[in-house]
Amino acid sequence: MDSTGERRGGVTPYLELRAATRDRDRSLRDKVMSLEEAAKLVSDGEHVSLGGCTASRTPFAMIWALIRRGVKDLAVSRSIISTEGDLLFASGASRHIMTSWFSQGIVWGVSKVMRAHTESGRARFEEWSHMAMGLRYKAGAMGVPFMPMRSMLGSGVLDRAEGARTMECPFTGETLLLVPALNPDVALIHVQRCDAYGNAQLDGLTFMDVDMAMAAKRVILTTERIVSNEQIRRAPDQTKIGFFTVDAVVEVPFGSAPHECYGIYEPFYGHMDLYAAMTAKDPDAGAKAYLERFYHEPKNWAAYLERIGMAELLDARRRGSSIYDD
Amino acid sequence: MDSTGERRGGVTPYLELRAATRDRDRSLRDKVMSLEEAAKLVSDGEHVSLGGCTASRTPFAMIWALIRRGVKDLAVSRSIISTEGDLLFASGASRHIMTSWFSQGIVWGVSKVMRAHTESGRARFEEWSHMAMGLRYKAGAMGVPFMPMRSMLGSGVLDRAEGARTMECPFTGETLLLVPALNPDVALIHVQRCDAYGNAQLDGLTFMDVDMAMAAKRVILTTERIVSNEQIRRAPDQTKIGFFTVDAVVEVPFGSAPHECYGIYEPFYGHMDLYAAMTAKDPDAGAKAYLERFYHEPKNWAAYLERIGMAELLDARRRGSSIYDD
Amino acid sequence: MTTETANAPDAAAYTGSELLAVMSARLLADGQTVFAGVGIPLLAAILAQRTRAPGLTILFEGGVIGPFVEPGKLPPSTNEQRCARRANMLVSITDVLLMLQRGYVDVGFMGGAQIDRYGNLNSSFIGDAERPKIRLPGTGGGNDIASLAEMIVAMKHEKRRFVEKVDFITSPGFLDGGTSRRDAGLPAGGMFRVVTDLGILGFDAETRAMTVLALHPGVSAETIKAKTGFPLPVPADVPVTMPPTDHELGILRELDPERLYTA
Amino acid sequence: MTTETANAPDAAAYTGSELLAVMSARLLADGQTVFAGVGIPLLAAILAQRTRAPGLTILFEGGVIGPFVEPGKLPPSTNEQRCARRANMLVSITDVLLMLQRGYVDVGFMGGAQIDRYGNLNSSFIGDAERPKIRLPGTGGGNDIASLAEMIVAMKHEKRRFVEKVDFITSPGFLDGGTSRRDAGLPAGGMFRVVTDLGILGFDAETRAMTVLALHPGVSAETIKAKTGFPLPVPADVPVTMPPTDHELGILRELDPERLYTA
């Protein structure tokens, strides 16, 4: 966020927000492009928010493309950030992540890469409560400068949260917290299916993605598959992200590997163990080696998946679809 | 609303709201009962909110049962209220309706019954903007005393809206409107299907029902059919109203007749024309005759539907299911 | 509804409502997002979509984004399934109204019962608010749309409807003119056009008072002034609109064969 | 994870984590709604559901209401599909957290890294916030849960974890004790129980300082005091808990055969 934004708790003034929306081409048009083309829509220094949560529907293919492109100094936000946070730090794509929780996952212990970067002051992990993250996106989605809420009060998290303000409720006299709206420059969201226009239908857990898409100034969708607009129109009540918010649609099967995509594949646990092992002893060298092997050497997304391995992919796929077996 | 409530713009203080929720049995339990039993859960003078909008998923069966029971002095709220508002006034069940729009529908002109009651001062039609109604329920659903918004400012609607307050935004200096939370005593919502516990899956248009169920202190669901909990659990992402908010489940096929229930039946246009004709000349006498003929004389809901007529029902059913024909 | 065709230049060729629908449809541009009320706005939006603006996205207050309304199956309001047919997306009412607030809507489009020189609309009361002579149905989404989007209003041109000052501001136009709308906390949107069966009206960029931009064929400056309850400037060289074409009328009549909204 | 069974009275029979899971499961009552974190809280909640509280409703932060987690298929966090299996309802993260705020949750149930005498929890920093010795993963939903619900915390009982004052208040307990929590704007919820591998702890109704409510079999008052970094009152007649039964342990081991969370 720019310095003007910081003074207002990061809130984009209303007319500026409206102007940014007005100037977009929001019509029903084909937005299909390649991962590499979509990666060009993100500029150094922008605020990029990531859909999904922890090890679910992480927009890994898009992050992969951005890191390969060498994008720099992104401010990144997500509800809960996992390995992708490590890799954004380690690659230099970001030195500032705003989230409620940052680690690979409880099973793998506290992230060594996150620790190495934050404890040395090389990068910033800005911590908000999980609900605060959600309500900041919600305020952004609604076009209001803040949301009132009732947690974070009294805590150290509030002391360190830039821009949150307490207020005496004019109706009840109660103490409330006002958290400032987040309107990311770009939201990266991975979905099970969408049409060429960007109408996305999500299955299962939606996390903060629906609000995030409405809040963002641009949205890049990666999708397991592109379906026809006719298919979307047969069940419009299943559309969770509307085409009008979307600027790019990229078809990337297994686009959130090694994380899961609800109903299609579960996390690639073997690969996640491998990452944890590679970064356990020397986080910097380990992350560098990991990026080299999985991000820079493969020449495309299929080659990346190949490195992870076919057996893992098939196993993740089998476990993923099992949610519909009952 | 009681007088204490009015002083705060109707906002229930937080600890009072929490106590009301805490004291409910929110466990997964069978809540199936008859229309008549459910009608006993509503007391004179309570604030009752109605799900659906205009001629869609109006909880007519429940309103029918309440009017037959002779309930009095309800404060009623709905996003947009149609014929059921007329009948609530005409039957004496309510003398105070809070909504954004009140008439049978644009095709039938301005409601004569509404006019007769409001112009004579016999009843009150409290007008809020449509978004304000939605955000008042949303604030109630979220457990906060208000929502900030950007419409109604400068208008006569604001001048007459009790409890809404303007505020200078502490982040941006912009003028905002704060609308007070609505937490209805009871929400009456008609759905396509739910299980015996009250897990409801809505098809198509959801209106303000999801927020309304969360905002209300009690919820009475009427449903076209009761399905198994197993069926609900096979598609939990389709559940829009959770069992924990629900206090009663009543299976009432065609429970929103003569209005529509998305995907099942369209409005019973012939009957709606009949109502308009009956109330066109002498609204008081016409509404009284209508209530007698369709509300008091039929001995049960099937008899009510019988009076409307089988041909109309079949036609409405055919038109209703046609949304899935494409 | 009674048929009112007196104002139409050629009463035999089309009704006043058809004229309204055609003239307002022409104001919509391809690629825009329009938030349309039921009745004339809905018909006009679909007409625009089928003629000059195939990429027009229509929103309905019921929570509908980008539907195809089937000819002959017009909905009784914007809240029934006929509005939702083959839509791209269905959301809650609150969420579709929030799209206005978030700035996703280019044009708000609705009818009006009473309007004043600053484009303020009244659909709440005729007479006194406490004891009205006529209680009208109220704002619905009108206030939200008029507060948050550029507005097109389609209405019959009658002196009792075009008044010096509305009895009640249900939906804000430019309030007292000048900067008063912005000063009240409404920095975005505002009245863009009023389409009547007599002409097309706009608003002065400074004073925000209503002016005539065009007259329909056969309508004189005297007629439109006489049917307006406040001083209405008509430029000497005021353009004349092109009458509805058979193609446009044909589409309208296919859409509304029972003349629910175009009688 | 390393196996830490030193504190358990009978190391051969069960691990410290199993003891925690069993003891905290027993605090949950039938018909309650519990917001459970991953790990021990998740296991304990399922154990309760399969023993004394079949009607327990479990919520997960990922947006899950009332699921059945399959034995042997424990999720890596509360945000994967394993959490969602056969749920009654899935909602957004924000909405499930708002259920806490709306008052729909009876008990919040999570683990803790560091706690102080007033039940404040730290999972953000060890050392200084600006240049921490150890940066921990942070609050997640912990702050929201602890701010808005009655809390059960399950954690290992070590002196370095039970400190006089936490380095940072990630999730509020009773802050500085007395009425300070309410005064800060948190009128609802608060610490209810802390379950450790040594005993069950509660909080004084007035001072809000931690006290011992029960000790696990074989644990002495001296041991628990020695392992606590602040003065901890132990009543003379402190009760002793019933050790985990074979039935309880059997269920836990069926749920977590790979000992992901119960090693």
XYZ file of N, CA, C and O in Angstrom, chain B residues 52-56 79-80 100-103 105-108 110 114-115 118-121 125-132 134-135 138 148-157 160 175 204-208 211 260-267 269 319-323 326, chain C residues 1 38-39 61-64 70 73-86 90-95 97-98 101 123-125 129-145 147-148 168-172 175 183-187 260-261:
528
model
N -38.340 -14.426 2.163
C -38.786 -14.230 0.794
C -38.856 -12.762 0.448
O -38.405 -11.896 1.208
N -39.461 -12.453 -0.710
C -39.568 -11.059 -1.150
C -40.702 -10.947 -2.160
O -40.843 -11.819 -3.026
N -41.485 -9.903 -2.033
C -42.634 -9.673 -2.922
C -43.432 -10.975 -3.065
O -43.912 -11.484 -2.056
N -43.495 -11.545 -4.263
C -44.348 -12.718 -4.470
C -43.551 -14.018 -4.476
O -43.921 -14.980 -5.146
N -42.436 -14.041 -3.728
C -41.583 -15.229 -3.707
C -41.377 -15.764 -2.299
O -40.989 -15.011 -1.402
N -38.272 -7.473 3.561
C -37.533 -6.666 2.573
C -38.517 -5.881 1.708
O -38.428 -4.666 1.588
N -39.444 -6.589 1.066
C -40.548 -5.977 0.321
C -41.782 -6.774 0.663
O -41.761 -8.002 0.620
N -39.338 -1.866 2.728
C -38.895 -0.872 1.747
C -39.970 -0.592 0.702
O -39.934 0.444 0.043
N -40.902 -1.500 0.534
C -41.920 -1.370 -0.528
C -43.104 -2.215 -0.121
O -42.942 -3.342 0.334
N -44.304 -1.672 -0.302
C -45.492 -2.330 0.213
C -46.611 -2.183 -0.807
O -47.172 -1.102 -0.979
N -46.893 -3.226 -1.493
C -48.013 -3.292 -2.431
C -48.086 -4.711 -2.966
O -47.139 -5.466 -2.820
N -47.983 -5.665 -5.965
C -47.070 -5.827 -7.095
C -47.424 -4.764 -8.107
O -48.587 -4.352 -8.192
N -46.456 -4.333 -8.895
C -46.647 -3.197 -9.783
C -47.793 -3.424 -10.771
O -48.531 -2.506 -11.124
N -47.988 -4.675 -11.161
C -49.027 -5.001 -12.146
C -50.430 -4.684 -11.627
O -51.328 -4.333 -12.392
N -50.594 -4.812 -10.303
C -51.920 -4.626 -9.716
C -52.137 -3.215 -9.163
O -53.134 -2.944 -8.540
N -51.252 0.305 -6.812
C -50.989 0.518 -5.380
C -52.053 -0.196 -4.543
O -53.245 -0.086 -4.828
N -53.519 -1.506 1.906
C -52.427 -0.753 2.534
C -52.827 0.710 2.641
O -52.676 1.342 3.687
N -53.327 1.271 1.555
C -53.711 2.686 1.559
C -54.778 2.965 2.604
O -54.682 3.935 3.361
N -53.124 2.856 6.107
C -52.106 3.856 6.441
C -52.652 5.275 6.322
O -52.336 6.134 7.142
N -53.482 5.532 5.319
C -53.989 6.892 5.140
C -54.946 7.290 6.258
O -55.064 8.460 6.593
N -55.606 6.299 6.848
C -56.518 6.591 7.962
C -55.783 6.612 9.292
O -56.372 6.892 10.322
N -54.471 6.289 9.265
C -53.718 6.276 10.520
C -54.000 5.059 11.383
O -53.544 4.965 12.517
N -46.775 2.198 8.260
C -45.877 1.597 7.261
C -44.555 2.353 7.412
O -44.422 3.482 6.976
N -43.618 1.728 8.102
C -42.319 2.354 8.374
C -41.377 2.018 7.230
O -41.077 0.860 6.979
N -40.903 3.052 6.553
C -40.170 2.855 5.300
C -38.664 3.035 5.476
O -38.203 4.052 5.979
N -37.910 2.033 5.054
C -36.448 2.098 4.988
C -36.035 1.754 3.572
O -36.779 1.096 2.862
N -34.843 2.156 3.176
C -34.386 1.737 1.850
C -34.195 0.223 1.861
O -34.025 -0.394 2.917
N -34.236 -0.359 0.669
C -34.130 -1.817 0.580
C -32.790 -2.297 1.142
O -32.726 -3.267 1.893
N -31.722 -1.603 0.772
C -30.406 -1.996 1.282
C -30.330 -1.803 2.794
O -29.710 -2.605 3.503
N -30.979 -0.770 3.288
C -30.987 -0.557 4.737
C -31.651 -1.729 5.459
O -31.150 -2.219 6.472
N -31.751 -4.759 4.389
C -30.799 -5.863 4.289
C -29.650 -5.721 5.270
O -29.238 -6.692 5.913
N -29.135 -4.519 5.399
C -27.986 -4.317 6.288
C -28.411 -4.326 7.753
O -27.614 -4.679 8.630
N -28.407 -7.850 8.436
C -27.028 -8.330 8.414
C -26.305 -7.959 9.711
O -25.593 -8.782 10.289
N -22.458 0.227 8.584
C -22.283 1.493 7.864
C -22.745 1.337 6.417
O -22.582 0.266 5.836
N -23.314 2.385 5.848
C -23.739 2.332 4.450
C -23.721 3.720 3.839
O -23.485 4.711 4.521
N -23.989 3.772 2.520
C -23.820 5.020 1.785
C -25.065 5.462 1.031
O -24.968 6.292 0.140
N -26.233 4.886 1.313
C -27.432 5.420 0.667
C -28.350 5.993 1.743
O -27.954 6.093 2.895
N -29.537 6.399 1.346
C -30.537 7.030 2.229
C -30.139 8.456 2.646
O -30.998 9.247 3.041
N -28.857 8.782 2.543
C -28.390 10.116 2.929
C -29.105 11.182 2.098
O -29.326 10.999 0.909
N -29.463 12.270 2.720
C -30.069 13.394 2.010
C -31.545 13.227 1.695
O -32.193 14.153 1.222
N -32.101 12.057 1.958
C -33.473 11.785 1.536
C -34.486 11.947 2.661
O -34.131 11.989 3.841
N -35.751 12.018 2.261
C -36.830 12.036 3.230
C -36.942 10.716 3.970
O -37.392 10.671 5.121
N -36.527 9.642 3.319
C -36.571 8.323 3.967
C -35.705 8.349 5.224
O -36.098 7.843 6.278
N -37.253 10.205 8.199
C -38.311 9.492 8.918
C -37.861 8.144 9.493
O -38.659 7.446 10.120
N -18.922 11.031 4.831
C -20.172 10.904 5.574
C -20.748 9.506 5.346
O -20.866 9.066 4.206
N -32.164 -21.154 -5.912
C -32.441 -19.909 -6.608
C -32.235 -18.687 -5.752
O -31.188 -18.537 -5.124
N -33.236 -17.835 -5.702
C -33.109 -16.544 -5.025
C -33.242 -16.711 -3.510
O -34.204 -17.309 -3.032
N -32.270 -16.165 -2.782
C -32.290 -16.332 -1.316
C -32.759 -15.079 -0.589
O -32.991 -15.121 0.615
N -32.843 -13.944 -1.333
C -33.343 -12.688 -0.760
C -32.531 -12.276 0.477
O -31.311 -12.215 0.400
N -33.186 -12.059 1.615
C -32.439 -11.692 2.823
C -32.516 -12.803 3.865
O -32.210 -12.597 5.039
N -29.326 -14.011 6.217
C -29.046 -13.079 7.309
C -30.189 -13.044 8.315
O -29.966 -12.962 9.525
N -44.893 -17.594 -5.187
C -44.118 -18.671 -5.791
C -43.088 -19.260 -4.831
O -42.744 -18.665 -3.807
N -42.650 -20.456 -5.172
C -41.529 -21.090 -4.487
C -40.590 -21.556 -5.605
O -40.924 -22.484 -6.354
N -39.467 -20.898 -5.713
C -38.524 -21.042 -6.843
C -38.315 -22.499 -7.261
O -37.949 -23.346 -6.445
N -38.560 -22.757 -8.521
C -38.309 -24.088 -9.076
C -39.418 -25.086 -8.827
O -39.382 -26.185 -9.361
N -40.397 -24.705 -7.988
C -41.487 -25.640 -7.674
C -42.818 -25.107 -8.198
O -43.522 -25.800 -8.912
N -43.155 -23.884 -7.859
C -44.351 -23.272 -8.461
C -44.162 -21.767 -8.578
O -43.468 -21.154 -7.775
N -44.748 -21.232 -9.632
C -44.786 -19.781 -9.846
C -45.998 -19.213 -9.107
O -46.804 -19.969 -8.559
N -46.152 -17.881 -9.109
C -47.342 -17.315 -8.454
C -48.631 -17.830 -9.082
O -48.673 -18.148 -10.269
N -51.371 -16.602 -10.483
C -51.790 -15.287 -10.968
C -53.305 -15.081 -10.923
O -53.774 -13.989 -10.613
N -45.544 -24.112 -14.436
C -44.720 -22.946 -14.721
C -43.493 -22.913 -13.802
O -42.393 -22.565 -14.211
N -43.682 -23.299 -12.555
C -42.588 -23.249 -11.580
C -41.426 -24.146 -11.944
O -40.263 -23.745 -11.872
N -41.741 -25.366 -12.359
C -40.653 -26.305 -12.651
C -39.967 -25.988 -13.970
O -38.890 -26.499 -14.250
N -40.587 -25.097 -14.773
C -40.034 -24.822 -16.111
C -38.670 -24.143 -16.059
O -37.945 -24.136 -17.049
N -38.302 -23.580 -14.918
C -36.990 -22.925 -14.824
C -35.869 -23.940 -15.051
O -34.768 -23.588 -15.467
N -34.463 -25.621 -19.345
C -33.508 -25.185 -20.384
C -32.364 -26.169 -20.569
O -31.842 -26.692 -19.602
N -54.276 -1.491 -15.908
C -53.742 -0.168 -16.274
C -54.529 0.420 -17.438
O -54.893 -0.277 -18.374
N -38.555 -3.171 -12.429
C -39.543 -3.904 -13.214
C -40.333 -2.908 -14.061
O -40.272 -1.706 -13.836
N -41.052 -3.394 -15.066
C -41.866 -2.525 -15.901
C -41.069 -2.003 -17.080
O -40.298 -2.735 -17.690
N -33.002 -6.321 -8.727
C -32.982 -6.172 -7.283
C -33.177 -7.482 -6.520
O -32.731 -7.615 -5.390
N -33.851 -8.431 -7.123
C -34.066 -9.707 -6.449
C -32.776 -10.474 -6.216
O -32.764 -11.466 -5.485
N -31.688 -10.018 -6.830
C -30.408 -10.690 -6.638
C -29.943 -11.395 -7.901
O -29.294 -12.434 -7.845
N -30.287 -10.818 -9.045
C -30.054 -11.479 -10.322
C -29.012 -10.710 -11.135
O -29.118 -9.495 -11.293
N -37.505 -14.403 -20.668
C -38.153 -15.034 -21.823
C -39.319 -14.179 -22.318
O -40.139 -13.735 -21.511
N -42.988 -13.924 -20.872
C -42.994 -14.390 -19.474
C -42.371 -13.338 -18.577
O -41.387 -13.595 -17.869
N -42.929 -12.144 -18.614
C -42.405 -11.055 -17.797
C -42.748 -11.305 -16.333
O -43.825 -11.796 -16.003
N -41.842 -10.979 -15.441
C -42.086 -11.210 -14.016
C -42.982 -10.128 -13.419
O -43.010 -9.000 -13.924
N -43.699 -10.451 -12.356
C -44.537 -9.452 -11.690
C -43.698 -8.448 -10.876
O -44.149 -7.354 -10.595
N -42.502 -8.830 -10.494
C -41.587 -7.918 -9.815
C -40.185 -8.413 -10.147
O -40.040 -9.350 -10.933
N -39.180 -7.819 -9.570
C -37.818 -8.297 -9.864
C -37.409 -9.395 -8.897
O -36.233 -9.697 -8.745
N -38.387 -10.015 -8.245
C -38.067 -10.980 -7.202
C -38.650 -12.363 -7.442
O -38.767 -13.144 -6.512
N -39.031 -12.636 -8.702
C -39.560 -13.962 -8.983
C -38.637 -14.676 -9.966
O -37.810 -14.058 -10.620
N -38.846 -15.980 -10.085
C -37.904 -16.791 -10.864
C -37.852 -16.397 -12.340
O -36.851 -16.660 -13.002
N -38.901 -15.756 -12.841
C -38.854 -15.330 -14.242
C -37.709 -14.343 -14.489
O -37.239 -14.214 -15.612
N -37.336 -13.625 -13.436
C -36.198 -12.698 -13.533
C -34.872 -13.431 -13.575
O -33.863 -12.862 -13.954
N -34.869 -14.639 -13.062
C -33.608 -15.333 -12.803
C -33.226 -16.283 -13.921
O -32.145 -16.861 -13.909
N -34.090 -16.403 -14.913
C -33.894 -17.416 -15.938
C -32.558 -17.246 -16.648
O -32.223 -16.202 -17.126
N -31.814 -18.318 -16.674
C -30.519 -18.375 -17.366
C -29.593 -17.227 -16.967
O -28.807 -16.727 -17.772
N -26.785 -15.694 -9.156
C -27.827 -15.223 -8.243
C -27.191 -14.952 -6.889
O -26.426 -15.783 -6.389
N -27.489 -13.823 -6.322
C -26.955 -13.473 -4.998
C -28.110 -12.984 -4.126
O -29.242 -12.896 -4.586
N -27.826 -12.662 -2.883
C -28.883 -12.143 -2.017
C -29.256 -10.726 -2.452
O -28.513 -10.062 -3.182
N -30.391 -10.269 -2.026
C -30.811 -8.893 -2.321
C -29.773 -7.912 -1.784
O -29.366 -6.974 -2.472
N -29.350 -8.139 -0.568
C -28.393 -7.220 0.043
C -27.119 -7.171 -0.797
O -26.582 -6.092 -1.045
N -26.670 -8.313 -1.249
C -25.433 -8.348 -2.038
C -25.592 -7.660 -3.396
O -24.656 -7.012 -3.869
N -27.577 -5.196 -4.043
C -27.621 -3.754 -3.755
C -26.230 -3.247 -3.378
O -25.853 -2.125 -3.725
N -25.458 -4.082 -2.703
C -24.091 -3.684 -2.363
C -23.212 -3.534 -3.607
O -22.218 -2.812 -3.582
N -23.216 -0.048 -4.282
C -22.354 0.693 -3.355
C -20.882 0.484 -3.699
O -20.070 1.398 -3.584
N -41.861 8.429 -4.363
C -42.765 7.289 -4.554
C -43.296 6.829 -3.205
O -43.624 5.667 -3.018
N -43.342 7.773 -2.245
C -43.756 7.420 -0.883
C -45.113 8.003 -0.489
O -45.986 7.282 0.003
N -45.256 9.317 -0.670
C -46.477 9.976 -0.182
C -46.935 11.043 -1.159
O -46.105 11.776 -1.689
N -46.697 13.535 5.057
C -46.146 12.232 5.419
C -46.911 11.622 6.601
O -47.138 10.414 6.647
N -47.309 12.449 7.535
C -47.982 11.927 8.735
C -49.388 11.421 8.430
O -49.846 10.437 8.994
N -50.059 12.145 7.565
C -51.430 11.733 7.202
C -51.595 11.925 5.701
O -52.253 12.864 5.264
N -50.982 11.054 4.924
C -50.905 11.270 3.474
C -52.266 11.195 2.793
O -53.146 10.464 3.241
N -52.388 11.963 1.714
C -53.575 11.848 0.875
C -53.505 10.494 0.157
O -54.478 9.754 0.113
N -52.341 10.208 -0.383
C -52.126 8.888 -0.989
C -50.817 8.304 -0.459
O -49.766 8.925 -0.549
N -50.912 7.098 0.093
C -49.694 6.395 0.490
C -49.274 5.544 -0.695
O -50.033 4.682 -1.142
N -48.098 5.831 -1.224
C -47.558 5.068 -2.346
C -46.713 3.906 -1.808
O -46.417 3.855 -0.609
N -46.300 2.989 -2.686
C -45.610 1.778 -2.190
C -44.249 2.013 -1.543
O -43.745 1.154 -0.831
N -43.624 3.169 -1.822
C -42.351 3.421 -1.136
C -41.139 3.237 -2.016
O -41.238 3.071 -3.236
N -39.980 3.228 -1.384
C -38.715 3.285 -2.104
C -38.316 1.990 -2.782
O -37.804 1.989 -3.886
N -38.550 0.843 -2.124
C -37.913 -0.371 -2.633
C -36.437 -0.098 -2.729
O -35.858 0.555 -1.860
N -35.819 -0.531 -3.819
C -34.399 -0.239 -4.004
C -34.149 1.141 -4.590
O -32.993 1.524 -4.790
N -35.229 1.884 -4.871
C -35.082 3.160 -5.567
C -34.101 4.106 -4.905
O -33.233 4.688 -5.553
N -34.236 4.255 -3.604
C -33.335 5.157 -2.890
C -31.886 4.720 -3.038
O -31.000 5.541 -3.275
N -31.631 3.432 -2.908
C -30.256 2.914 -2.997
C -29.692 3.126 -4.402
O -28.546 3.541 -4.565
N -30.508 2.836 -5.406
C -30.064 2.969 -6.788
C -29.757 4.436 -7.087
O -28.693 4.778 -7.593
N -29.088 6.778 -5.038
C -27.991 7.292 -4.211
C -26.632 6.882 -4.750
O -25.639 7.547 -4.484
N -26.579 5.777 -5.474
C -25.282 5.148 -5.744
C -24.945 4.955 -7.213
O -23.861 4.496 -7.543
N -41.996 14.616 -0.960
C -41.139 13.801 -0.105
C -40.020 13.273 -0.993
O -40.281 12.829 -2.107
N -38.787 13.355 -0.543
C -37.688 12.809 -1.355
C -37.502 11.333 -0.996
O -36.888 10.989 0.001
N -38.069 10.469 -1.832
C -37.873 9.030 -1.635
C -36.490 8.641 -2.166
O -35.723 7.974 -1.477
N -36.215 9.062 -3.403
C -34.936 8.729 -4.050
C -34.257 10.031 -4.438
O -34.831 10.832 -5.167
N -33.036 10.240 -3.958
C -32.405 11.538 -4.163
C -31.953 11.762 -5.592
O -31.335 10.898 -6.198
N -30.977 16.871 -4.954
C -31.477 17.505 -3.725
C -31.852 18.962 -3.978
O -32.812 19.220 -4.686
N -22.673 17.247 -0.780
C -22.573 17.710 0.605
C -23.349 16.803 1.567
O -22.998 16.686 2.744
N -24.401 16.187 1.068
C -25.209 15.314 1.940
C -24.558 13.950 2.146
O -25.063 13.129 2.910
N -23.425 13.695 1.474
C -22.755 12.414 1.643
C -22.975 11.478 0.465
O -22.752 10.269 0.578
N -23.420 12.048 -0.659
C -23.635 11.232 -1.867
C -22.698 11.718 -2.968
O -23.114 12.407 -3.895
N -21.406 11.358 -2.885
C -20.441 11.881 -3.849
C -20.529 11.209 -5.216
O -20.010 11.744 -6.185
N -48.653 -6.062 -20.400
C -48.652 -5.855 -18.953
C -48.057 -4.492 -18.614
O -48.513 -3.805 -17.711
N -46.985 -4.158 -19.343
C -46.262 -2.929 -19.009
C -46.274 -1.895 -20.115
O -45.746 -0.812 -19.948
